[in-house]
CSV table of C-alpha atoms in Angstrom, one decimal:
chain,number,residue,atom,x,y,z
I,1,UNK,CA,-190.1,26.7,2.2
I,2,UNK,CA,-186.9,28.4,1.2
I,3,UNK,CA,-185.1,25.5,2.9
I,4,UNK,CA,-186.0,23.3,0.0
I,5,UNK,CA,-183.3,24.7,-2.2
I,6,UNK,CA,-180.7,25.0,0.5
I,7,UNK,CA,-181.2,21.4,1.3
I,8,UNK,CA,-180.3,20.5,-2.3
I,9,UNK,CA,-176.8,21.9,-1.6
I,10,UNK,CA,-176.7,19.7,1.5
I,11,UNK,CA,-177.0,16.7,-0.7
I,12,UNK,CA,-173.4,15.7,-0.9
I,13,UNK,CA,-173.6,14.2,-4.3
I,14,UNK,CA,-175.2,17.4,-5.7
I,15,UNK,CA,-172.7,19.6,-3.9
I,16,UNK,CA,-169.8,17.6,-5.4
I,17,UNK,CA,-171.4,18.0,-8.8
I,18,UNK,CA,-171.8,21.7,-8.3
I,19,UNK,CA,-168.1,22.0,-7.3
I,20,UNK,CA,-166.8,20.5,-10.5
I,21,UNK,CA,-169.4,22.2,-12.7
I,22,UNK,CA,-168.6,25.6,-11.4
I,23,UNK,CA,-164.9,25.1,-12.0
I,24,UNK,CA,-165.6,24.0,-15.5
I,25,UNK,CA,-167.7,27.1,-16.2
I,26,UNK,CA,-164.8,29.3,-14.9
I,27,UNK,CA,-162.5,27.3,-17.2
I,28,UNK,CA,-164.9,28.3,-20.1
I,29,UNK,CA,-164.8,31.9,-19.0
I,30,UNK,CA,-161.0,31.6,-19.1
I,31,UNK,CA,-161.1,30.5,-22.7
I,32,UNK,CA,-163.1,33.6,-23.6
I,33,UNK,CA,-160.5,35.8,-21.9
I,34,UNK,CA,-157.7,34.0,-23.7
I,35,UNK,CA,-159.6,34.4,-27.1
I,36,UNK,CA,-159.8,38.1,-26.4
I,37,UNK,CA,-156.1,38.3,-25.6
I,38,UNK,CA,-155.1,36.4,-28.8
I,39,UNK,CA,-157.3,38.7,-30.8
I,40,UNK,CA,-155.5,41.8,-29.4
I,41,UNK,CA,-152.0,40.2,-29.8
I,42,UNK,CA,-152.6,38.9,-33.3
I,43,UNK,CA,-154.7,41.9,-34.3
I,44,UNK,CA,-157.6,39.8,-35.7
I,45,UNK,CA,-161.1,41.0,-34.8
I,46,UNK,CA,-164.5,39.5,-35.4
I,47,UNK,CA,-166.2,42.9,-36.1
I,48,UNK,CA,-165.3,46.0,-38.2
I,49,UNK,CA,-166.0,48.3,-35.2
I,50,UNK,CA,-163.5,46.4,-33.1
I,51,UNK,CA,-160.9,46.5,-35.8
I,52,UNK,CA,-161.4,50.3,-36.3
I,53,UNK,CA,-160.7,50.8,-32.6
I,54,UNK,CA,-157.5,48.8,-32.7
I,55,UNK,CA,-155.7,50.2,-35.7
I,56,UNK,CA,-157.9,49.9,-38.8
I,57,UNK,CA,-160.4,47.9,-40.8
I,58,UNK,CA,-157.6,45.6,-42.1
I,59,UNK,CA,-157.6,43.9,-38.7
I,60,UNK,CA,-161.2,42.7,-39.3
I,61,UNK,CA,-159.9,39.3,-40.2
I,62,UNK,CA,-159.6,35.7,-39.2
I,63,UNK,CA,-156.6,34.2,-37.5
I,64,UNK,CA,-155.7,30.5,-37.0
I,65,UNK,CA,-154.9,31.0,-33.3
I,66,UNK,CA,-158.2,32.8,-32.7
I,67,UNK,CA,-160.1,30.1,-34.5
I,68,UNK,CA,-158.4,27.4,-32.4
I,69,UNK,CA,-159.6,29.2,-29.2
I,70,UNK,CA,-163.1,29.4,-30.7
I,71,UNK,CA,-163.1,25.7,-31.5
I,72,UNK,CA,-162.1,24.8,-28.0
I,73,UNK,CA,-164.8,27.0,-26.6
I,74,UNK,CA,-167.5,25.6,-28.9
I,75,UNK,CA,-166.5,22.0,-28.0
I,76,UNK,CA,-166.9,23.0,-24.4
I,77,UNK,CA,-170.4,24.2,-25.1
I,78,UNK,CA,-171.2,21.0,-26.9
I,79,UNK,CA,-170.1,18.9,-23.9
I,80,UNK,CA,-170.0,20.8,-20.7
I,81,UNK,CA,-173.5,22.3,-21.0
I,82,UNK,CA,-175.1,18.8,-21.4
I,83,UNK,CA,-173.0,17.8,-18.3
I,84,UNK,CA,-174.6,20.6,-16.3
I,85,UNK,CA,-178.0,19.0,-16.9
I,86,UNK,CA,-177.0,15.3,-16.7
I,87,UNK,CA,-175.0,15.8,-13.5
I,88,UNK,CA,-177.8,17.7,-11.8
I,89,UNK,CA,-180.4,15.1,-12.6
I,90,UNK,CA,-178.1,12.1,-12.0
I,91,UNK,CA,-177.5,13.6,-8.5
I,92,UNK,CA,-181.3,13.1,-7.9
I,93,UNK,CA,-181.1,9.4,-8.7
I,94,UNK,CA,-179.5,8.6,-5.4
I,95,UNK,CA,-176.1,7.3,-6.6
I,96,UNK,CA,-173.5,6.4,-4.0
I,97,UNK,CA,-171.1,9.3,-3.4
I,98,UNK,CA,-168.1,7.3,-4.4
I,99,UNK,CA,-169.4,6.3,-7.8
I,100,UNK,CA,-170.9,9.8,-8.4
I,101,UNK,CA,-167.6,11.5,-7.6
I,102,UNK,CA,-165.8,9.2,-10.0
I,103,UNK,CA,-168.2,10.3,-12.8
I,104,UNK,CA,-167.7,14.0,-12.0
I,105,UNK,CA,-163.9,13.8,-11.6
I,106,UNK,CA,-163.4,11.8,-14.8
I,107,UNK,CA,-165.4,14.3,-16.7
I,108,UNK,CA,-163.6,17.2,-15.0
I,109,UNK,CA,-160.1,15.9,-15.7
I,110,UNK,CA,-161.1,14.8,-19.3
I,111,UNK,CA,-162.3,18.3,-20.1
I,112,UNK,CA,-159.3,20.0,-18.5
I,113,UNK,CA,-156.9,17.9,-20.6
I,114,UNK,CA,-159.1,18.5,-23.7
I,115,UNK,CA,-158.7,22.3,-23.2
I,116,UNK,CA,-154.9,22.1,-22.7
I,117,UNK,CA,-154.6,19.7,-25.7
I,118,UNK,CA,-156.6,22.1,-27.9
I,119,UNK,CA,-155.0,25.4,-26.9
I,120,UNK,CA,-151.5,23.9,-27.0
I,121,UNK,CA,-152.2,21.9,-30.2
I,122,UNK,CA,-150.8,18.8,-28.6
I,123,UNK,CA,-150.1,15.8,-30.9
I,124,UNK,CA,-153.2,13.8,-32.0
I,125,UNK,CA,-155.0,11.9,-30.6
I,126,UNK,CA,-154.5,13.5,-27.2
I,127,UNK,CA,-157.4,15.8,-27.6
I,128,UNK,CA,-159.7,13.2,-29.1
I,129,UNK,CA,-158.8,10.8,-26.3
I,130,UNK,CA,-159.6,13.4,-23.6
I,131,UNK,CA,-162.9,14.1,-25.3
I,132,UNK,CA,-163.8,10.4,-25.4
I,133,UNK,CA,-162.8,9.8,-21.8
I,134,UNK,CA,-165.0,12.7,-20.7
I,135,UNK,CA,-168.0,11.4,-22.7
I,136,UNK,CA,-168.0,8.1,-20.8
I,137,UNK,CA,-169.4,9.4,-17.5
I,138,UNK,CA,-171.9,11.6,-19.5
I,139,UNK,CA,-173.3,8.6,-21.4
I,140,UNK,CA,-173.2,6.5,-18.2
I,141,UNK,CA,-175.2,9.2,-16.3
I,142,UNK,CA,-177.7,9.5,-19.3
I,143,UNK,CA,-178.3,5.8,-19.2
I,144,UNK,CA,-178.8,5.7,-15.4
I,145,UNK,CA,-181.2,8.7,-15.7
I,146,UNK,CA,-183.2,7.0,-18.4
I,147,UNK,CA,-183.5,3.9,-16.2
I,148,UNK,CA,-184.7,6.0,-13.3
I,149,UNK,CA,-187.4,7.8,-15.3
I,150,UNK,CA,-188.2,5.1,-17.9
I,151,UNK,CA,-191.7,4.7,-16.4
I,152,UNK,CA,-192.6,8.3,-17.0
I,153,UNK,CA,-192.5,8.9,-20.7
C,1,UNK,CA,-182.6,16.0,3.5
C,2,UNK,CA,-181.3,14.1,0.5
C,3,UNK,CA,-184.9,13.1,-0.1
C,4,UNK,CA,-185.5,16.6,-1.5
C,5,UNK,CA,-183.9,15.8,-4.8
C,6,UNK,CA,-185.1,12.3,-5.1
C,7,UNK,CA,-188.6,13.7,-4.6
C,8,UNK,CA,-188.1,15.9,-7.7
C,9,UNK,CA,-187.8,12.8,-9.8
C,10,UNK,CA,-191.0,11.5,-8.2
C,11,UNK,CA,-192.8,14.5,-9.7
C,12,UNK,CA,-194.2,12.9,-12.7
C,13,UNK,CA,-194.1,16.0,-14.8
C,14,UNK,CA,-190.5,16.6,-14.1
C,15,UNK,CA,-189.7,12.9,-14.7
C,16,UNK,CA,-191.4,13.1,-18.0
C,17,UNK,CA,-189.4,16.2,-18.9
C,18,UNK,CA,-186.2,14.5,-17.8
C,19,UNK,CA,-187.0,11.5,-20.0
C,20,UNK,CA,-187.3,13.5,-23.2
C,21,UNK,CA,-184.5,15.9,-22.4
C,22,UNK,CA,-182.0,13.0,-21.8
C,23,UNK,CA,-183.0,11.4,-25.1
C,24,UNK,CA,-182.4,14.7,-26.9
C,25,UNK,CA,-178.9,15.1,-25.2
C,26,UNK,CA,-178.1,11.6,-26.4
C,27,UNK,CA,-179.3,12.7,-29.9
C,28,UNK,CA,-176.9,15.6,-29.7
C,29,UNK,CA,-174.0,13.3,-28.7
C,30,UNK,CA,-174.9,11.2,-31.8
C,31,UNK,CA,-174.5,14.2,-34.1
C,32,UNK,CA,-171.0,14.7,-32.6
C,33,UNK,CA,-170.2,11.1,-33.4
C,34,UNK,CA,-171.6,11.4,-36.9
C,35,UNK,CA,-169.5,14.6,-37.4
C,36,UNK,CA,-166.4,12.7,-36.5
C,37,UNK,CA,-167.2,9.8,-38.8
C,38,UNK,CA,-167.9,12.3,-41.7
C,39,UNK,CA,-164.5,14.0,-41.0
C,40,UNK,CA,-162.7,10.6,-41.2
C,41,UNK,CA,-164.6,9.5,-44.4
C,42,UNK,CA,-164.3,12.8,-46.2
C,43,UNK,CA,-160.8,13.4,-44.8
C,44,UNK,CA,-161.6,17.0,-43.6
C,45,UNK,CA,-160.2,17.9,-40.2
C,46,UNK,CA,-160.7,21.0,-38.1
C,47,UNK,CA,-157.1,21.0,-36.8
C,48,UNK,CA,-153.6,20.6,-38.4
C,49,UNK,CA,-152.6,18.1,-35.8
C,50,UNK,CA,-155.6,15.9,-36.7
C,51,UNK,CA,-154.9,16.2,-40.4
C,52,UNK,CA,-151.3,15.2,-39.9
C,53,UNK,CA,-152.4,12.0,-38.1
C,54,UNK,CA,-154.7,11.1,-40.9
C,55,UNK,CA,-152.6,11.5,-44.0
C,56,UNK,CA,-151.3,15.0,-44.2
C,57,UNK,CA,-151.8,18.7,-43.7
C,58,UNK,CA,-153.8,18.9,-46.9
C,59,UNK,CA,-156.7,17.3,-45.0
C,60,UNK,CA,-156.9,20.4,-42.7
C,61,UNK,CA,-159.8,21.7,-44.7
C,62,UNK,CA,-163.5,22.3,-44.6
C,63,UNK,CA,-166.1,20.0,-46.2
C,64,UNK,CA,-169.7,20.7,-47.0
C,65,UNK,CA,-171.0,17.5,-45.3
C,66,UNK,CA,-169.0,18.3,-42.2
C,67,UNK,CA,-170.3,21.8,-42.1
C,68,UNK,CA,-173.9,20.5,-42.4
C,69,UNK,CA,-173.4,18.3,-39.3
C,70,UNK,CA,-171.9,21.3,-37.5
C,71,UNK,CA,-174.9,23.5,-38.4
C,72,UNK,CA,-177.3,20.8,-37.1
C,73,UNK,CA,-175.3,20.5,-33.9
C,74,UNK,CA,-175.2,24.3,-33.4
C,75,UNK,CA,-179.0,24.6,-34.0
C,76,UNK,CA,-179.5,22.0,-31.4
C,77,UNK,CA,-177.5,24.0,-28.9
C,78,UNK,CA,-179.5,27.1,-29.7
C,79,UNK,CA,-182.8,25.3,-29.1
C,80,UNK,CA,-182.3,22.2,-26.9
C,81,UNK,CA,-180.2,23.9,-24.2
C,82,UNK,CA,-183.0,26.5,-23.6
C,83,UNK,CA,-185.5,23.7,-23.4
C,84,UNK,CA,-183.5,22.1,-20.6
C,85,UNK,CA,-184.0,25.2,-18.6
C,86,UNK,CA,-187.6,26.1,-19.6
C,87,UNK,CA,-188.9,22.5,-19.2
C,88,UNK,CA,-187.3,22.1,-15.7
C,89,UNK,CA,-188.8,25.4,-14.4
C,90,UNK,CA,-192.2,24.8,-16.2
C,91,UNK,CA,-192.4,21.5,-14.3
C,92,UNK,CA,-192.3,23.5,-11.1
C,93,UNK,CA,-195.4,25.6,-12.1
C,94,UNK,CA,-197.7,22.6,-11.5
C,95,UNK,CA,-199.0,22.0,-15.0
C,96,UNK,CA,-201.3,19.1,-15.6
C,97,UNK,CA,-199.4,16.0,-16.7
C,98,UNK,CA,-201.4,15.7,-20.0
C,99,UNK,CA,-200.7,19.3,-21.1
C,100,UNK,CA,-197.0,19.1,-19.9
C,101,UNK,CA,-196.4,15.9,-21.8
C,102,UNK,CA,-197.8,17.4,-25.0
C,103,UNK,CA,-195.3,20.3,-24.6
C,104,UNK,CA,-192.4,17.9,-24.2
C,105,UNK,CA,-193.5,15.4,-26.9
C,106,UNK,CA,-194.1,18.1,-29.5
C,107,UNK,CA,-190.6,19.6,-28.8
C,108,UNK,CA,-189.1,16.1,-28.9
C,109,UNK,CA,-190.6,15.1,-32.2
C,110,UNK,CA,-190.0,18.5,-33.7
C,111,UNK,CA,-186.3,18.3,-32.9
C,112,UNK,CA,-186.0,14.7,-34.1
C,113,UNK,CA,-187.5,15.7,-37.4
C,114,UNK,CA,-185.2,18.8,-37.5
C,115,UNK,CA,-182.1,16.6,-37.2
C,116,UNK,CA,-183.2,14.1,-39.8
C,117,UNK,CA,-184.2,17.0,-42.2
C,118,UNK,CA,-180.8,18.6,-41.6
C,119,UNK,CA,-178.5,15.6,-41.9
C,120,UNK,CA,-180.4,14.2,-44.9
C,121,UNK,CA,-180.8,17.7,-46.6
C,122,UNK,CA,-184.6,17.1,-47.0
C,123,UNK,CA,-186.4,19.5,-49.3
C,124,UNK,CA,-187.2,23.0,-47.8
C,125,UNK,CA,-189.2,23.9,-45.8
C,126,UNK,CA,-189.2,20.6,-43.9
C,127,UNK,CA,-186.4,21.6,-41.5
C,128,UNK,CA,-187.7,25.1,-40.9
C,129,UNK,CA,-191.2,23.7,-40.2
C,130,UNK,CA,-189.8,21.2,-37.6
C,131,UNK,CA,-187.9,24.1,-36.0
C,132,UNK,CA,-191.0,26.3,-35.8
C,133,UNK,CA,-193.1,23.5,-34.4
C,134,UNK,CA,-190.5,22.8,-31.7
C,135,UNK,CA,-190.4,26.4,-30.8
C,136,UNK,CA,-194.1,26.6,-30.0
C,137,UNK,CA,-194.0,24.6,-26.7
C,138,UNK,CA,-190.8,26.5,-25.8
C,139,UNK,CA,-192.5,29.9,-26.1
C,140,UNK,CA,-195.6,28.5,-24.4
C,141,UNK,CA,-193.6,27.3,-21.4
C,142,UNK,CA,-191.7,30.6,-21.3
C,143,UNK,CA,-194.9,32.6,-21.1
C,144,UNK,CA,-196.4,30.3,-18.4
C,145,UNK,CA,-193.2,30.6,-16.4
C,146,UNK,CA,-193.3,34.4,-16.7
C,147,UNK,CA,-196.9,34.5,-15.5
C,148,UNK,CA,-195.9,32.2,-12.5
C,149,UNK,CA,-193.0,34.5,-11.4
C,150,UNK,CA,-194.2,37.8,-12.7
C,151,UNK,CA,-194.6,39.1,-9.1
C,152,UNK,CA,-190.9,38.5,-8.3
C,153,UNK,CA,-188.9,40.7,-10.7
A,1,UNK,CA,-194.1,15.3,-2.9
A,2,UNK,CA,-194.8,17.4,-5.9
A,3,UNK,CA,-194.8,20.3,-3.5
A,4,UNK,CA,-191.0,20.1,-3.5
A,5,UNK,CA,-190.7,21.8,-6.8
A,6,UNK,CA,-193.5,24.2,-6.4
A,7,UNK,CA,-191.7,25.4,-3.3
A,8,UNK,CA,-188.6,26.2,-5.3
A,9,UNK,CA,-190.6,28.8,-7.2
A,10,UNK,CA,-191.8,30.1,-3.8
A,11,UNK,CA,-188.2,30.9,-3.0
A,12,UNK,CA,-188.2,34.6,-4.0
A,13,UNK,CA,-184.5,34.6,-5.0
A,14,UNK,CA,-185.0,31.7,-7.3
A,15,UNK,CA,-188.2,33.2,-8.7
A,16,UNK,CA,-186.4,36.4,-9.4
A,17,UNK,CA,-183.6,34.5,-11.1
A,18,UNK,CA,-186.2,32.6,-13.2
A,19,UNK,CA,-187.9,35.9,-14.3
A,20,UNK,CA,-184.7,37.4,-15.8
A,21,UNK,CA,-183.5,34.1,-17.2
A,22,UNK,CA,-186.7,33.4,-19.0
A,23,UNK,CA,-186.6,36.9,-20.5
A,24,UNK,CA,-183.1,36.4,-21.7
A,25,UNK,CA,-184.0,33.1,-23.3
A,26,UNK,CA,-186.8,34.9,-25.2
A,27,UNK,CA,-184.3,37.5,-26.2
A,28,UNK,CA,-182.1,34.7,-27.7
A,29,UNK,CA,-185.1,33.3,-29.5
A,30,UNK,CA,-185.6,36.9,-30.9
A,31,UNK,CA,-182.1,36.9,-32.3
A,32,UNK,CA,-182.9,33.6,-34.1
A,33,UNK,CA,-186.0,35.2,-35.6
A,34,UNK,CA,-184.0,38.3,-36.7
A,35,UNK,CA,-181.3,36.0,-38.2
A,36,UNK,CA,-184.0,34.3,-40.3
A,37,UNK,CA,-185.4,37.7,-41.4
A,38,UNK,CA,-182.0,39.0,-42.4
A,39,UNK,CA,-181.3,35.8,-44.4
A,40,UNK,CA,-184.6,36.3,-46.3
A,41,UNK,CA,-184.0,40.0,-46.9
A,42,UNK,CA,-180.3,39.7,-47.9
A,43,UNK,CA,-181.0,36.4,-49.7
A,44,UNK,CA,-178.1,34.5,-48.0
A,45,UNK,CA,-178.9,31.0,-46.9
A,46,UNK,CA,-176.9,28.5,-44.9
A,47,UNK,CA,-178.1,25.5,-46.9
A,48,UNK,CA,-178.4,24.7,-50.6
A,49,UNK,CA,-182.0,23.4,-50.1
A,50,UNK,CA,-183.0,26.7,-48.5
A,51,UNK,CA,-181.4,28.7,-51.3
A,52,UNK,CA,-183.2,26.6,-54.0
A,53,UNK,CA,-186.5,27.4,-52.3
A,54,UNK,CA,-185.8,31.1,-52.3
A,55,UNK,CA,-184.6,31.8,-55.8
A,56,UNK,CA,-181.6,29.7,-56.6
A,57,UNK,CA,-178.4,28.0,-55.5
A,58,UNK,CA,-176.5,31.3,-55.9
A,59,UNK,CA,-178.2,32.4,-52.6
A,60,UNK,CA,-176.3,29.7,-50.7
A,61,UNK,CA,-173.8,32.2,-49.5
A,62,UNK,CA,-172.5,34.1,-46.5
A,63,UNK,CA,-173.6,37.6,-45.7
A,64,UNK,CA,-171.9,40.0,-43.2
A,65,UNK,CA,-175.2,41.0,-41.6
A,66,UNK,CA,-176.2,37.4,-41.1
A,67,UNK,CA,-172.8,36.6,-39.6
A,68,UNK,CA,-173.2,39.5,-37.2
A,69,UNK,CA,-176.5,38.0,-36.0
A,70,UNK,CA,-174.8,34.6,-35.6
A,71,UNK,CA,-171.9,36.1,-33.6
A,72,UNK,CA,-174.4,37.8,-31.2
A,73,UNK,CA,-176.3,34.5,-30.8
A,74,UNK,CA,-173.2,32.5,-30.2
A,75,UNK,CA,-171.9,35.0,-27.6
A,76,UNK,CA,-175.3,34.7,-25.8
A,77,UNK,CA,-174.8,30.9,-25.7
A,78,UNK,CA,-171.3,31.3,-24.3
A,79,UNK,CA,-172.6,33.6,-21.5
A,80,UNK,CA,-176.3,33.2,-20.9
A,81,UNK,CA,-176.3,29.4,-20.7
A,82,UNK,CA,-173.7,29.5,-17.9
A,83,UNK,CA,-175.8,32.1,-16.1
A,84,UNK,CA,-178.8,29.7,-16.2
A,85,UNK,CA,-176.7,27.2,-14.1
A,86,UNK,CA,-174.8,29.7,-11.9
A,87,UNK,CA,-178.0,31.7,-11.0
A,88,UNK,CA,-180.0,28.6,-10.1
A,89,UNK,CA,-177.3,27.2,-7.8
A,90,UNK,CA,-176.5,30.6,-6.4
A,91,UNK,CA,-180.2,30.9,-5.4
A,92,UNK,CA,-179.7,27.8,-3.3
A,93,UNK,CA,-176.9,29.4,-1.3
A,94,UNK,CA,-179.3,31.6,0.6
A,95,UNK,CA,-178.2,35.1,-0.6
A,96,UNK,CA,-180.2,38.1,0.5
A,97,UNK,CA,-182.8,39.0,-2.0
A,98,UNK,CA,-181.4,42.5,-2.5
A,99,UNK,CA,-177.9,41.4,-3.3
A,100,UNK,CA,-179.2,38.5,-5.5
A,101,UNK,CA,-181.4,40.8,-7.5
A,102,UNK,CA,-178.5,43.1,-8.1
A,103,UNK,CA,-176.6,40.2,-9.5
A,104,UNK,CA,-179.5,39.2,-11.8
A,105,UNK,CA,-180.3,42.7,-12.9
A,106,UNK,CA,-176.8,43.7,-13.8
A,107,UNK,CA,-176.4,40.5,-15.9
A,108,UNK,CA,-179.8,41.1,-17.5
A,109,UNK,CA,-179.1,44.8,-18.5
A,110,UNK,CA,-175.5,43.9,-19.5
A,111,UNK,CA,-176.7,41.3,-21.9
A,112,UNK,CA,-179.5,43.4,-23.3
A,113,UNK,CA,-177.0,46.2,-24.1
A,114,UNK,CA,-174.6,43.6,-25.5
A,115,UNK,CA,-177.3,42.4,-28.0
A,116,UNK,CA,-178.2,46.0,-29.0
A,117,UNK,CA,-174.6,47.0,-29.4
A,118,UNK,CA,-173.9,43.9,-31.5
A,119,UNK,CA,-176.9,44.0,-33.8
A,120,UNK,CA,-176.6,47.8,-34.3
A,121,UNK,CA,-172.8,47.6,-34.6
A,122,UNK,CA,-172.4,50.4,-32.0
A,123,UNK,CA,-169.0,52.0,-31.7
A,124,UNK,CA,-166.4,50.0,-29.8
A,125,UNK,CA,-166.0,49.4,-26.9
A,126,UNK,CA,-169.7,49.5,-26.1
A,127,UNK,CA,-170.3,45.8,-26.7
A,128,UNK,CA,-167.1,44.7,-24.9
A,129,UNK,CA,-168.0,46.9,-21.9
A,130,UNK,CA,-171.5,45.4,-21.7
A,131,UNK,CA,-170.0,41.9,-21.9
A,132,UNK,CA,-167.5,42.7,-19.1
A,133,UNK,CA,-170.2,44.2,-16.9
A,134,UNK,CA,-172.4,41.1,-17.3
A,135,UNK,CA,-169.5,38.8,-16.5
A,136,UNK,CA,-169.0,40.4,-13.1
A,137,UNK,CA,-172.1,39.0,-11.4
A,138,UNK,CA,-171.4,35.6,-13.1
A,139,UNK,CA,-167.9,35.4,-11.6
A,140,UNK,CA,-169.2,36.7,-8.3
A,141,UNK,CA,-171.9,33.9,-8.2
A,142,UNK,CA,-169.3,31.3,-9.2
A,143,UNK,CA,-167.0,32.3,-6.4
A,144,UNK,CA,-169.9,32.3,-3.8
A,145,UNK,CA,-171.0,28.9,-5.0
A,146,UNK,CA,-167.5,27.5,-4.7
A,147,UNK,CA,-167.2,28.8,-1.2
A,148,UNK,CA,-170.6,27.2,-0.3
A,149,UNK,CA,-169.6,23.7,-1.7
A,150,UNK,CA,-165.8,23.9,-1.1
A,151,UNK,CA,-166.0,21.1,1.4
A,152,UNK,CA,-167.6,18.7,-1.0
A,153,UNK,CA,-165.1,18.1,-3.7
């Protein structure tokens, strides 16, 4: 019976989805690390107890570079977390590997560019374009999922 | 072996869960679009580079209508994302279709009302009531899941 | 065919993962309840309509204790939601039960301590240490997942 789950990873579409999803989660973890580094460098802490440990209560304050990291992180939550669901279920609808991989890769590259554009404050509308490009495969997967389960509401 | 995943979508409880979940994710995407529209209309941007593209750095500012959209979106993340997990696992505990659909539909309607109440600033406690109603099936599913796996901690 | 999903819960590694994940989701729900209680006690509401219902528009304001709860909740979203994905997929890579449970339990305890340290404002670096300890099994699972699916990009 334990073979049931192992066999999910033997589904090449699902395995491809897992590959890009896991990289994107690691990318999110990297933003968290960067946020912490910027907090230390700019001496801007979210909590009094952190500020006290790093020089004094005056460092319990906001900083524009920290807020930028936090916005990038939040936007990832708003978009990458839904992808984790949509991609997994879409993999169950038996798409062709080629089409599925295009969905996953467009999302992956779009979100990578989004992060770089956010953290480096690239000229608008680079970031918005990356966001929009990454949304296309998400909406496409959502529609295909709805078609697949439309009979089951 | 690829049939393993396809067969998950042939589970009518899981398919019903997927139907409502996918609609709720699309609803969250809609909030993101609305947020962007409100930012453009109110000229209130989260980043200097966006403000510069839309008239000047003075539009790098907060706006109460934008913040309202963002609070609605964040509350969705706090509640709909856990539902994506709880509903999927609950579908594996072999509930009856009737009972399961009531769980999914109560959550779905509760979260729809929550979004409308938030974005339209309906009189309190409409929004809080919708939130609480939607939490009931979530806690119910969590408890049933814990009972199903209690032997495996 | 419905047996496919039931059999996932019969996978002891997956069942163990589900046990700790569900408890952590309930823990997140608890933070939401605590946030609401602090808002009522401190009279600090996120929306004008809530303030009007509870004494007047002057209570539409921020409060440091409320913000602390919200930071704890957001940090949970940044870390527990990725765990829900990583743990589920990691369970499909056929780890030994002993090693898998150590991953889940370290994350579980780390996040419990993180929440207590946050809400009680324990002396730094208690909270940061708990965060870091909980990240170790997440990164470990991510790496093992990437190794398992590396051929499928």
